[in-house]
């Protein structure tokens, strides 16, 4: 092994912090990534793994055996371990769990028993709990017996004898209060308590709304199960944002930037195929009017304008409504106002741009009928775009279909079909009758 | 005033927490919002204002006079006050600052002196500072003299006599350490220190990378200016995500979901106009081949398919590269690999779908030349889409143009123009020669 290799190996295992090694791996094409990963020591791999994105993490995880997994996950947070195990075959999960010591196994199993995208799947079990009837002085002495307090601990959790959550003692309060008073006198009882079954995006909303650093997670019976910390919530927020952007282009969130050719081709092909179906539908509509186009070729020249203006206007309405729904602004009480606003905006912009396009069309082809037809088609398509851009996401949400993924394809189909139909249909009436 | 009004007023001013009042205002159409806002007491308005999004906040702020602003901003965090003042006329800013007490004024002025989107504009000045040579016992007694410790304080900041930042004493460390040792012995010196001029998205990256709760902000000379807390960073992350989604549809980030008709029409019209120019360009390209279309009307029927497949494939490459750049994965050393991968993926998917479309076209119109022409055009357009989807964001970034805003318009122009040109051009060669 040459000197350069030794140097790279040293850098990966002690020179760079694990988060930077993970970033380096994410920024590397497959072959080099493979090589770099093989240079990371077994005991360092777990630290690095937890910072990798889903796609890349899965790639490495699926190639490890139970012993390697056990070595790699040692010392990681419970939620990170559960997260990694979740995507492996049941037999491997079982084997890894069997090799853990009892306490760790119980912890991981408790997190694994909840779906990954709920509070239960997000929580950690590294809480420091205290009783309500002791004095702060006792708490302070109890803490000093710890080597360290878990990261992102802003409060100690107060539990009853039966492990029921009853309140939070903020470290800030502990530090400024008289040591002789009891926990019960200064603990917060009106604090955010998260049920283990709460979906992760609602957890994120609570953290943002109340500027939380950490929050307790409880079972349906009120027993304390663990806590969620802001760093995991930040990841949820990032992933949700990523999802919104990526799924609009039919891409996986947490997709590996340097995914190999075949995986990339396969994934993208699906979306292209879906889009092709809608494109054929639009073509079929145009095909209905081939006689008209044959007579007036200018129609073929101008028809993409009508479809494209509708697509843009529709995607604007769609984006605003999807975002408004995600922020919780849209409800049954104001949906009507929103629809009216979008329809009026669509009509106004329709009239404005219809006028411009009609004028250009008349001057270009010296044909005032063409101007009237394209103007009318644009107004129709922009109003329909507003209508479908607003109602479509609401409808999809009711049907439990992700509007960010399906919304834009369906919308484009609508604005293409309506655009071509209105433009060529009107032209047929005017030119062929 | 009827009983119902009194009840609403009570709910707005004491029943609901300010964050919920803000959410209620955000979820209300203009007229009702106006009415609700007029029912919020003057001293409550500031609390509510800080939770409103940019658009809605500005709407209310611009209608307040200096006295109302002063009343509303009392007790808010320095960074929130600076944030609000920043968008008001200079005369109003001056008047408000003059009416503040000296200490507050200096704090707000220090934040105002940095651009809003840098660490300096994001920081708070509510830090608790200590000296390095005192014992932890002294620190504990010093803290007990405070009524409360500022929110999101996970560490005390250690400064020299000249106010230079020299380290952090984590509260967690303070709580588990022997009270008789000095701050210097247990303080962290290898911690993240943020220069006031650092852009806010780099601040967000640092917080995510190191799972920070708070971090000190220092001047170029190393003097401690304040601190940034995770709750403000979460807002930055949310806003950046919002920006990515909204700007792809040519919308403002932090746009008011219930913006009134005229403002909405005006803002959307601009984007429709930009898009119209690119649509006219595509039309001009089609116009070049009107003789060919007149002869073979099937070309007009099928041509949207070529353009649309190119648009989808291009936007997939564009989205992956923009995201990869935002995550810091893409650099000059791996851009070539990425370009090659995209070109190969484009070619493979091009061949796959060219085959499918060619087959359908042949069967539909009973014309094998049409199949060959559309197949070739799809391959060409998908490869060009991969090329421009990959290089365009890199180029735009170099020119300091936001790729999320400009990328998709330019890309669609390219894929439309190339798609129509390839398809109709090849058809002209095959049919008219």
Short mmCIF file of N, CA and C in Angstrom, two decimals, chain B residues 155-316:
data_model
loop_
_atom_site.label_atom_id
_atom_site.label_comp_id
_atom_site.label_asym_id
_atom_site.label_seq_id
_atom_site.Cartn_x
_atom_site.Cartn_y
_atom_site.Cartn_z
N UNK B 155 -25.55 27.16 25.96
CA UNK B 155 -24.19 27.41 26.39
C UNK B 155 -24.02 28.88 26.79
N UNK B 156 -23.13 29.12 27.73
CA UNK B 156 -22.76 30.49 28.07
C UNK B 156 -21.51 30.82 27.25
N UNK B 157 -21.39 32.07 26.85
CA UNK B 157 -20.27 32.43 25.99
C UNK B 157 -19.16 33.06 26.83
N UNK B 158 -17.94 32.56 26.63
CA UNK B 158 -16.81 33.03 27.41
C UNK B 158 -16.06 34.09 26.60
N UNK B 159 -15.88 35.27 27.21
CA UNK B 159 -15.22 36.36 26.48
C UNK B 159 -14.03 36.89 27.28
N UNK B 160 -13.11 37.49 26.54
CA UNK B 160 -11.96 38.12 27.20
C UNK B 160 -12.37 39.50 27.70
N UNK B 161 -11.43 40.18 28.34
CA UNK B 161 -11.70 41.51 28.84
C UNK B 161 -12.06 42.49 27.71
N UNK B 162 -11.52 42.19 26.52
CA UNK B 162 -11.82 43.10 25.39
C UNK B 162 -13.00 42.58 24.56
N UNK B 163 -13.82 41.72 25.20
CA UNK B 163 -15.04 41.23 24.58
C UNK B 163 -14.78 40.30 23.41
N UNK B 164 -13.56 39.75 23.32
CA UNK B 164 -13.29 38.77 22.27
C UNK B 164 -13.83 37.42 22.69
N UNK B 165 -14.42 36.70 21.75
CA UNK B 165 -14.96 35.39 22.05
C UNK B 165 -13.81 34.39 22.22
N UNK B 166 -13.81 33.65 23.33
CA UNK B 166 -12.73 32.67 23.49
C UNK B 166 -13.23 31.24 23.71
N UNK B 167 -14.53 31.06 23.97
CA UNK B 167 -15.01 29.69 24.15
C UNK B 167 -16.45 29.64 24.60
N UNK B 168 -16.95 28.41 24.70
CA UNK B 168 -18.34 28.18 25.11
C UNK B 168 -18.35 27.27 26.32
N UNK B 169 -19.19 27.60 27.30
CA UNK B 169 -19.40 26.68 28.40
C UNK B 169 -20.80 26.11 28.25
N UNK B 170 -20.89 24.84 27.85
CA UNK B 170 -22.20 24.22 27.68
C UNK B 170 -22.90 24.07 29.02
N UNK B 171 -24.19 24.34 29.06
CA UNK B 171 -24.95 24.16 30.29
C UNK B 171 -24.86 22.71 30.75
N UNK B 172 -24.87 21.78 29.78
CA UNK B 172 -24.75 20.36 30.10
C UNK B 172 -23.45 20.06 30.84
N UNK B 173 -22.38 20.71 30.40
CA UNK B 173 -21.09 20.51 31.06
C UNK B 173 -21.11 21.13 32.45
N UNK B 174 -21.66 22.34 32.51
CA UNK B 174 -21.75 23.05 33.78
C UNK B 174 -22.46 22.19 34.82
N UNK B 175 -23.52 21.48 34.38
CA UNK B 175 -24.34 20.71 35.31
C UNK B 175 -23.67 19.43 35.81
N UNK B 176 -22.77 18.86 35.01
CA UNK B 176 -22.17 17.59 35.44
C UNK B 176 -20.76 17.75 36.00
N UNK B 177 -20.25 19.00 36.00
CA UNK B 177 -18.85 19.16 36.42
C UNK B 177 -18.74 19.57 37.88
N UNK B 178 -17.56 19.34 38.43
CA UNK B 178 -17.23 19.75 39.79
C UNK B 178 -17.28 21.28 39.88
N UNK B 179 -18.06 21.85 40.81
CA UNK B 179 -18.23 23.30 40.89
C UNK B 179 -16.94 24.05 41.22
N UNK B 180 -15.91 23.33 41.65
CA UNK B 180 -14.71 24.04 42.09
C UNK B 180 -13.70 24.28 40.98
N UNK B 181 -13.93 23.70 39.81
CA UNK B 181 -12.97 23.95 38.74
C UNK B 181 -13.36 25.22 37.98
N UNK B 182 -12.41 25.74 37.21
CA UNK B 182 -12.68 27.02 36.54
C UNK B 182 -13.30 26.78 35.16
N UNK B 183 -13.91 27.84 34.66
CA UNK B 183 -14.52 27.81 33.34
C UNK B 183 -13.49 27.39 32.30
N UNK B 184 -12.29 27.93 32.41
CA UNK B 184 -11.27 27.66 31.40
C UNK B 184 -11.00 26.15 31.24
N UNK B 185 -11.09 25.41 32.37
CA UNK B 185 -10.78 23.99 32.31
C UNK B 185 -11.81 23.17 31.55
N UNK B 186 -13.06 23.63 31.51
CA UNK B 186 -14.10 22.80 30.87
C UNK B 186 -14.74 23.45 29.64
N UNK B 187 -14.37 24.70 29.35
CA UNK B 187 -15.02 25.33 28.20
C UNK B 187 -14.54 24.70 26.89
N UNK B 188 -15.44 24.73 25.87
CA UNK B 188 -15.07 24.27 24.54
C UNK B 188 -14.39 25.42 23.83
N UNK B 189 -13.28 25.16 23.21
CA UNK B 189 -12.66 26.22 22.41
C UNK B 189 -12.71 25.87 20.92
N UNK B 190 -12.90 24.57 20.65
CA UNK B 190 -12.98 24.11 19.26
C UNK B 190 -14.43 24.10 18.81
N UNK B 191 -15.12 25.22 18.89
CA UNK B 191 -16.53 25.19 18.54
C UNK B 191 -16.79 26.05 17.31
N UNK B 192 -17.98 25.93 16.77
CA UNK B 192 -18.35 26.68 15.57
C UNK B 192 -18.53 28.15 15.93
N UNK B 193 -17.77 29.02 15.28
CA UNK B 193 -17.89 30.46 15.49
C UNK B 193 -18.29 31.07 14.15
N UNK B 194 -19.34 31.88 14.15
CA UNK B 194 -19.88 32.36 12.89
C UNK B 194 -19.50 33.82 12.64
N UNK B 195 -18.81 34.10 11.53
CA UNK B 195 -18.50 35.50 11.19
C UNK B 195 -19.81 36.22 10.82
N UNK B 196 -19.94 37.49 11.23
CA UNK B 196 -21.19 38.22 11.02
C UNK B 196 -21.56 38.34 9.55
N UNK B 197 -20.57 38.22 8.68
CA UNK B 197 -20.85 38.43 7.27
C UNK B 197 -21.23 37.14 6.53
N UNK B 198 -21.26 36.00 7.24
CA UNK B 198 -21.57 34.72 6.58
C UNK B 198 -23.01 34.71 6.06
N UNK B 199 -23.23 34.31 4.79
CA UNK B 199 -24.60 34.26 4.26
C UNK B 199 -25.46 33.29 5.07
N UNK B 200 -26.77 33.60 5.15
CA UNK B 200 -27.63 32.82 6.05
C UNK B 200 -27.76 31.36 5.65
N UNK B 201 -27.67 31.04 4.35
CA UNK B 201 -27.81 29.63 4.00
C UNK B 201 -26.57 28.83 4.43
N UNK B 202 -25.41 29.49 4.49
CA UNK B 202 -24.23 28.79 5.03
C UNK B 202 -24.34 28.61 6.54
N UNK B 203 -24.97 29.60 7.19
CA UNK B 203 -25.24 29.45 8.62
C UNK B 203 -26.12 28.21 8.84
N UNK B 204 -27.16 28.09 8.00
CA UNK B 204 -28.08 26.95 8.12
C UNK B 204 -27.34 25.64 7.91
N UNK B 205 -26.43 25.60 6.93
CA UNK B 205 -25.66 24.39 6.69
C UNK B 205 -24.81 24.00 7.90
N UNK B 206 -24.19 25.00 8.53
CA UNK B 206 -23.38 24.73 9.72
C UNK B 206 -24.23 24.16 10.85
N UNK B 207 -25.41 24.75 11.05
CA UNK B 207 -26.29 24.26 12.11
C UNK B 207 -26.70 22.81 11.86
N UNK B 208 -26.99 22.50 10.59
CA UNK B 208 -27.41 21.14 10.28
C UNK B 208 -26.27 20.16 10.39
N UNK B 209 -25.10 20.60 9.95
CA UNK B 209 -23.96 19.71 9.94
C UNK B 209 -23.55 19.34 11.37
N UNK B 210 -23.56 20.33 12.25
CA UNK B 210 -23.07 20.07 13.60
C UNK B 210 -24.19 19.98 14.64
N UNK B 211 -25.45 19.85 14.18
CA UNK B 211 -26.58 19.74 15.10
C UNK B 211 -26.53 20.79 16.21
N UNK B 212 -26.37 22.04 15.83
CA UNK B 212 -26.23 23.12 16.82
C UNK B 212 -27.59 23.58 17.35
N UNK B 213 -27.58 24.09 18.57
CA UNK B 213 -28.76 24.73 19.15
C UNK B 213 -28.57 26.25 19.08
N UNK B 214 -27.35 26.68 19.33
CA UNK B 214 -27.02 28.10 19.20
C UNK B 214 -25.53 28.22 18.88
N UNK B 215 -25.14 29.35 18.30
CA UNK B 215 -23.73 29.55 17.97
C UNK B 215 -23.40 31.03 18.08
N UNK B 216 -22.18 31.34 18.53
CA UNK B 216 -21.78 32.74 18.69
C UNK B 216 -21.48 33.41 17.34
N UNK B 217 -21.81 34.70 17.25
CA UNK B 217 -21.49 35.48 16.05
C UNK B 217 -20.42 36.50 16.44
N UNK B 218 -19.35 36.56 15.63
CA UNK B 218 -18.26 37.47 15.95
C UNK B 218 -17.97 38.43 14.80
N UNK B 219 -17.39 39.57 15.13
CA UNK B 219 -17.00 40.53 14.11
C UNK B 219 -15.69 40.08 13.46
N UNK B 220 -15.28 40.78 12.43
CA UNK B 220 -14.03 40.44 11.74
C UNK B 220 -12.84 40.47 12.70
N UNK B 221 -12.95 41.28 13.75
CA UNK B 221 -11.86 41.38 14.73
C UNK B 221 -11.97 40.35 15.84
N UNK B 222 -13.00 39.48 15.77
CA UNK B 222 -13.15 38.44 16.79
C UNK B 222 -13.96 38.87 17.99
N UNK B 223 -14.53 40.08 17.97
CA UNK B 223 -15.37 40.51 19.09
C UNK B 223 -16.72 39.82 19.02
N UNK B 224 -17.23 39.41 20.19
CA UNK B 224 -18.54 38.77 20.24
C UNK B 224 -19.64 39.80 19.99
N UNK B 225 -20.49 39.52 18.98
CA UNK B 225 -21.57 40.45 18.66
C UNK B 225 -22.93 39.95 19.14
N UNK B 226 -23.11 38.64 19.18
CA UNK B 226 -24.40 38.09 19.56
C UNK B 226 -24.40 36.60 19.30
N UNK B 227 -25.60 36.03 19.16
CA UNK B 227 -25.68 34.60 18.89
C UNK B 227 -26.86 34.32 17.98
N UNK B 228 -26.76 33.21 17.28
CA UNK B 228 -27.86 32.76 16.43
C UNK B 228 -28.43 31.51 17.05
N UNK B 229 -29.76 31.38 17.06
CA UNK B 229 -30.39 30.22 17.67
C UNK B 229 -31.11 29.39 16.62
N UNK B 230 -31.29 28.11 16.94
CA UNK B 230 -31.83 27.15 15.99
C UNK B 230 -33.21 27.54 15.46
N UNK B 231 -34.05 28.21 16.28
CA UNK B 231 -35.40 28.54 15.81
C UNK B 231 -35.34 29.50 14.62
N UNK B 232 -34.38 30.45 14.66
CA UNK B 232 -34.24 31.35 13.51
C UNK B 232 -33.67 30.60 12.29
N UNK B 233 -32.81 29.62 12.56
CA UNK B 233 -32.23 28.84 11.47
C UNK B 233 -33.30 27.97 10.79
N UNK B 234 -34.21 27.42 11.61
CA UNK B 234 -35.30 26.63 11.05
C UNK B 234 -36.12 27.50 10.09
N UNK B 235 -36.34 28.76 10.46
CA UNK B 235 -37.06 29.67 9.56
C UNK B 235 -36.31 29.86 8.25
N UNK B 236 -34.99 29.99 8.34
CA UNK B 236 -34.17 30.14 7.13
C UNK B 236 -34.32 28.92 6.23
N UNK B 237 -34.25 27.73 6.83
CA UNK B 237 -34.37 26.49 6.06
C UNK B 237 -35.74 26.43 5.37
N UNK B 238 -36.78 26.77 6.14
CA UNK B 238 -38.14 26.76 5.58
C UNK B 238 -38.27 27.74 4.42
N UNK B 239 -37.73 28.94 4.62
CA UNK B 239 -37.82 29.96 3.57
C UNK B 239 -37.07 29.54 2.32
N UNK B 240 -35.89 28.94 2.50
CA UNK B 240 -35.13 28.50 1.33
C UNK B 240 -35.88 27.42 0.57
N UNK B 241 -36.51 26.50 1.31
CA UNK B 241 -37.28 25.43 0.68
C UNK B 241 -38.46 26.05 -0.08
N UNK B 242 -39.13 26.99 0.57
CA UNK B 242 -40.25 27.69 -0.03
C UNK B 242 -39.80 28.38 -1.33
N UNK B 243 -38.65 29.01 -1.26
CA UNK B 243 -38.13 29.71 -2.43
C UNK B 243 -37.94 28.76 -3.60
N UNK B 244 -37.36 27.57 -3.33
CA UNK B 244 -37.09 26.61 -4.40
C UNK B 244 -38.38 26.21 -5.11
N UNK B 245 -39.43 25.95 -4.32
CA UNK B 245 -40.70 25.52 -4.92
C UNK B 245 -41.40 26.66 -5.64
N UNK B 246 -41.48 27.81 -4.97
CA UNK B 246 -42.25 28.92 -5.50
C UNK B 246 -41.60 29.52 -6.75
N UNK B 247 -40.28 29.67 -6.73
CA UNK B 247 -39.66 30.38 -7.84
C UNK B 247 -39.70 29.55 -9.12
N UNK B 248 -39.86 28.22 -8.99
CA UNK B 248 -39.99 27.41 -10.19
C UNK B 248 -41.26 27.76 -10.95
N UNK B 249 -42.29 28.27 -10.23
CA UNK B 249 -43.51 28.70 -10.90
C UNK B 249 -43.52 30.22 -11.05
N UNK B 250 -42.36 30.84 -10.87
CA UNK B 250 -42.27 32.29 -11.02
C UNK B 250 -43.02 33.06 -9.95
N UNK B 251 -43.14 32.46 -8.76
CA UNK B 251 -43.87 33.12 -7.68
C UNK B 251 -42.91 33.64 -6.62
N UNK B 252 -43.35 34.65 -5.86
CA UNK B 252 -42.55 35.16 -4.76
C UNK B 252 -42.54 34.14 -3.62
N UNK B 253 -41.39 34.00 -2.92
CA UNK B 253 -41.48 33.19 -1.72
C UNK B 253 -42.11 34.05 -0.64
N UNK B 254 -42.62 33.37 0.38
CA UNK B 254 -43.36 34.03 1.45
C UNK B 254 -44.54 34.82 0.90
N UNK B 255 -45.06 34.36 -0.26
CA UNK B 255 -46.23 35.03 -0.80
C UNK B 255 -47.44 34.72 0.07
N UNK B 256 -48.26 35.74 0.27
CA UNK B 256 -49.50 35.63 1.01
C UNK B 256 -50.46 34.72 0.23
N UNK B 257 -50.90 33.60 0.87
CA UNK B 257 -51.82 32.68 0.20
C UNK B 257 -53.10 33.41 -0.22
N UNK B 258 -53.52 34.39 0.60
CA UNK B 258 -54.76 35.10 0.31
C UNK B 258 -54.49 36.53 -0.18
N UNK B 259 -53.45 36.69 -0.96
CA UNK B 259 -53.14 38.01 -1.54
C UNK B 259 -54.34 38.47 -2.38
N UNK B 260 -54.62 39.77 -2.36
CA UNK B 260 -55.79 40.26 -3.10
C UNK B 260 -55.63 40.12 -4.61
N UNK B 261 -56.74 40.22 -5.33
CA UNK B 261 -56.79 39.96 -6.77
C UNK B 261 -55.76 40.77 -7.55
N UNK B 262 -55.71 42.09 -7.32
CA UNK B 262 -54.87 42.92 -8.19
C UNK B 262 -53.38 42.61 -8.00
N UNK B 263 -52.95 42.44 -6.72
CA UNK B 263 -51.54 42.14 -6.49
C UNK B 263 -51.18 40.80 -7.15
N UNK B 264 -52.07 39.80 -6.99
CA UNK B 264 -51.83 38.49 -7.56
C UNK B 264 -51.76 38.56 -9.09
N UNK B 265 -52.72 39.26 -9.69
CA UNK B 265 -52.76 39.37 -11.16
C UNK B 265 -51.47 39.99 -11.68
N UNK B 266 -51.04 41.07 -11.04
CA UNK B 266 -49.86 41.78 -11.49
C UNK B 266 -48.63 40.88 -11.43
N UNK B 267 -48.43 40.23 -10.26
CA UNK B 267 -47.23 39.39 -10.10
C UNK B 267 -47.22 38.22 -11.08
N UNK B 268 -48.38 37.59 -11.27
CA UNK B 268 -48.41 36.43 -12.15
C UNK B 268 -48.26 36.83 -13.61
N UNK B 269 -48.76 38.02 -13.95
CA UNK B 269 -48.72 38.48 -15.34
C UNK B 269 -47.28 38.55 -15.84
N UNK B 270 -46.38 38.96 -14.97
CA UNK B 270 -44.98 39.10 -15.36
C UNK B 270 -44.43 37.76 -15.85
N UNK B 271 -44.68 36.72 -15.09
CA UNK B 271 -44.17 35.39 -15.44
C UNK B 271 -44.82 34.85 -16.71
N UNK B 272 -46.13 35.12 -16.85
CA UNK B 272 -46.83 34.70 -18.07
C UNK B 272 -46.23 35.42 -19.28
N UNK B 273 -45.88 36.67 -19.11
CA UNK B 273 -45.29 37.45 -20.19
C UNK B 273 -43.93 36.90 -20.62
N UNK B 274 -43.10 36.57 -19.61
CA UNK B 274 -41.79 35.98 -19.90
C UNK B 274 -41.98 34.68 -20.68
N UNK B 275 -42.91 33.86 -20.20
CA UNK B 275 -43.18 32.59 -20.85
C UNK B 275 -43.71 32.78 -22.27
N UNK B 276 -44.50 33.85 -22.46
CA UNK B 276 -45.08 34.09 -23.79
C UNK B 276 -43.98 34.34 -24.83
N UNK B 277 -42.96 35.08 -24.40
CA UNK B 277 -41.84 35.34 -25.31
C UNK B 277 -41.22 34.02 -25.79
N UNK B 278 -41.01 33.09 -24.84
CA UNK B 278 -40.40 31.82 -25.24
C UNK B 278 -41.36 31.01 -26.11
N UNK B 279 -42.68 31.15 -25.84
CA UNK B 279 -43.65 30.42 -26.67
C UNK B 279 -43.66 30.96 -28.09
N UNK B 280 -43.53 32.30 -28.22
CA UNK B 280 -43.47 32.90 -29.56
C UNK B 280 -42.25 32.41 -30.33
N UNK B 281 -41.15 32.25 -29.59
CA UNK B 281 -39.93 31.75 -30.21
C UNK B 281 -40.16 30.35 -30.79
N UNK B 282 -40.82 29.49 -29.99
CA UNK B 282 -41.13 28.14 -30.47
C UNK B 282 -42.04 28.21 -31.69
N UNK B 283 -43.02 29.11 -31.64
CA UNK B 283 -43.93 29.28 -32.79
C UNK B 283 -43.18 29.69 -34.04
N UNK B 284 -42.23 30.59 -33.86
CA UNK B 284 -41.45 31.06 -35.01
C UNK B 284 -40.72 29.89 -35.66
N UNK B 285 -40.20 28.98 -34.81
CA UNK B 285 -39.51 27.81 -35.34
C UNK B 285 -40.48 26.95 -36.16
N UNK B 286 -41.68 26.73 -35.60
CA UNK B 286 -42.68 25.94 -36.34
C UNK B 286 -43.02 26.62 -37.66
N UNK B 287 -43.12 27.97 -37.59
CA UNK B 287 -43.47 28.74 -38.78
C UNK B 287 -42.51 28.53 -39.94
N UNK B 288 -41.25 28.23 -39.60
CA UNK B 288 -40.26 27.99 -40.65
C UNK B 288 -40.64 26.80 -41.52
N UNK B 289 -41.43 25.88 -40.94
CA UNK B 289 -41.70 24.62 -41.63
C UNK B 289 -43.16 24.50 -42.05
N UNK B 290 -43.84 25.63 -42.27
CA UNK B 290 -45.28 25.54 -42.54
C UNK B 290 -45.58 24.78 -43.83
N UNK B 291 -44.66 24.84 -44.79
CA UNK B 291 -44.88 24.11 -46.05
C UNK B 291 -44.89 22.60 -45.80
N UNK B 292 -43.97 22.15 -44.93
CA UNK B 292 -43.92 20.72 -44.61
C UNK B 292 -45.18 20.27 -43.90
N UNK B 293 -45.62 21.08 -42.92
CA UNK B 293 -46.83 20.72 -42.16
C UNK B 293 -48.04 20.66 -43.08
N UNK B 294 -48.11 21.61 -44.02
CA UNK B 294 -49.24 21.63 -44.95
C UNK B 294 -49.32 20.32 -45.71
N UNK B 295 -48.14 19.77 -46.04
CA UNK B 295 -48.11 18.52 -46.80
C UNK B 295 -48.41 17.31 -45.92
N UNK B 296 -47.84 17.31 -44.70
CA UNK B 296 -48.02 16.16 -43.79
C UNK B 296 -48.61 16.66 -42.47
N UNK B 297 -49.93 16.69 -42.36
CA UNK B 297 -50.59 17.23 -41.17
C UNK B 297 -50.26 16.41 -39.92
N UNK B 298 -49.94 15.13 -40.10
CA UNK B 298 -49.58 14.29 -38.96
C UNK B 298 -48.45 14.90 -38.15
N UNK B 299 -47.59 15.69 -38.80
CA UNK B 299 -46.49 16.35 -38.08
C UNK B 299 -47.04 17.27 -37.00
N UNK B 300 -48.09 18.03 -37.33
CA UNK B 300 -48.69 18.94 -36.36
C UNK B 300 -49.30 18.16 -35.21
N UNK B 301 -49.85 17.00 -35.54
CA UNK B 301 -50.48 16.18 -34.50
C UNK B 301 -49.44 15.65 -33.51
N UNK B 302 -48.28 15.23 -34.04
CA UNK B 302 -47.28 14.57 -33.19
C UNK B 302 -46.25 15.51 -32.56
N UNK B 303 -46.12 16.73 -33.12
CA UNK B 303 -44.98 17.55 -32.66
C UNK B 303 -44.99 17.90 -31.17
N UNK B 304 -46.17 18.04 -30.51
CA UNK B 304 -46.08 18.34 -29.07
C UNK B 304 -45.41 17.23 -28.26
N UNK B 305 -45.49 15.98 -28.77
CA UNK B 305 -44.87 14.87 -28.04
C UNK B 305 -43.37 15.07 -27.93
N UNK B 306 -42.73 15.44 -29.02
CA UNK B 306 -41.28 15.61 -29.02
C UNK B 306 -40.87 16.70 -28.03
N UNK B 307 -41.57 17.85 -28.10
CA UNK B 307 -41.23 18.96 -27.22
C UNK B 307 -41.47 18.58 -25.76
N UNK B 308 -42.58 17.91 -25.49
CA UNK B 308 -42.94 17.61 -24.12
C UNK B 308 -42.00 16.58 -23.47
N UNK B 309 -41.61 15.54 -24.23
CA UNK B 309 -40.65 14.56 -23.69
C UNK B 309 -39.33 15.24 -23.37
N UNK B 310 -38.89 16.14 -24.24
CA UNK B 310 -37.64 16.88 -23.98
C UNK B 310 -37.76 17.73 -22.72
N UNK B 311 -38.91 18.38 -22.58
CA UNK B 311 -39.12 19.25 -21.41
C UNK B 311 -39.06 18.47 -20.11
N UNK B 312 -39.69 17.29 -20.09
CA UNK B 312 -39.69 16.47 -18.87
C UNK B 312 -38.29 15.97 -18.56
N UNK B 313 -37.61 15.40 -19.56
CA UNK B 313 -36.27 14.86 -19.34
C UNK B 313 -35.32 15.97 -18.89
N UNK B 314 -35.44 17.15 -19.51
CA UNK B 314 -34.58 18.27 -19.15
C UNK B 314 -34.83 18.72 -17.72
N UNK B 315 -36.10 18.79 -17.33
CA UNK B 315 -36.39 19.30 -15.99
C UNK B 315 -35.94 18.30 -14.92
N UNK B 316 -35.90 17.00 -15.28
CA UNK B 316 -35.37 16.03 -14.32
C UNK B 316 -33.88 16.27 -14.08
#
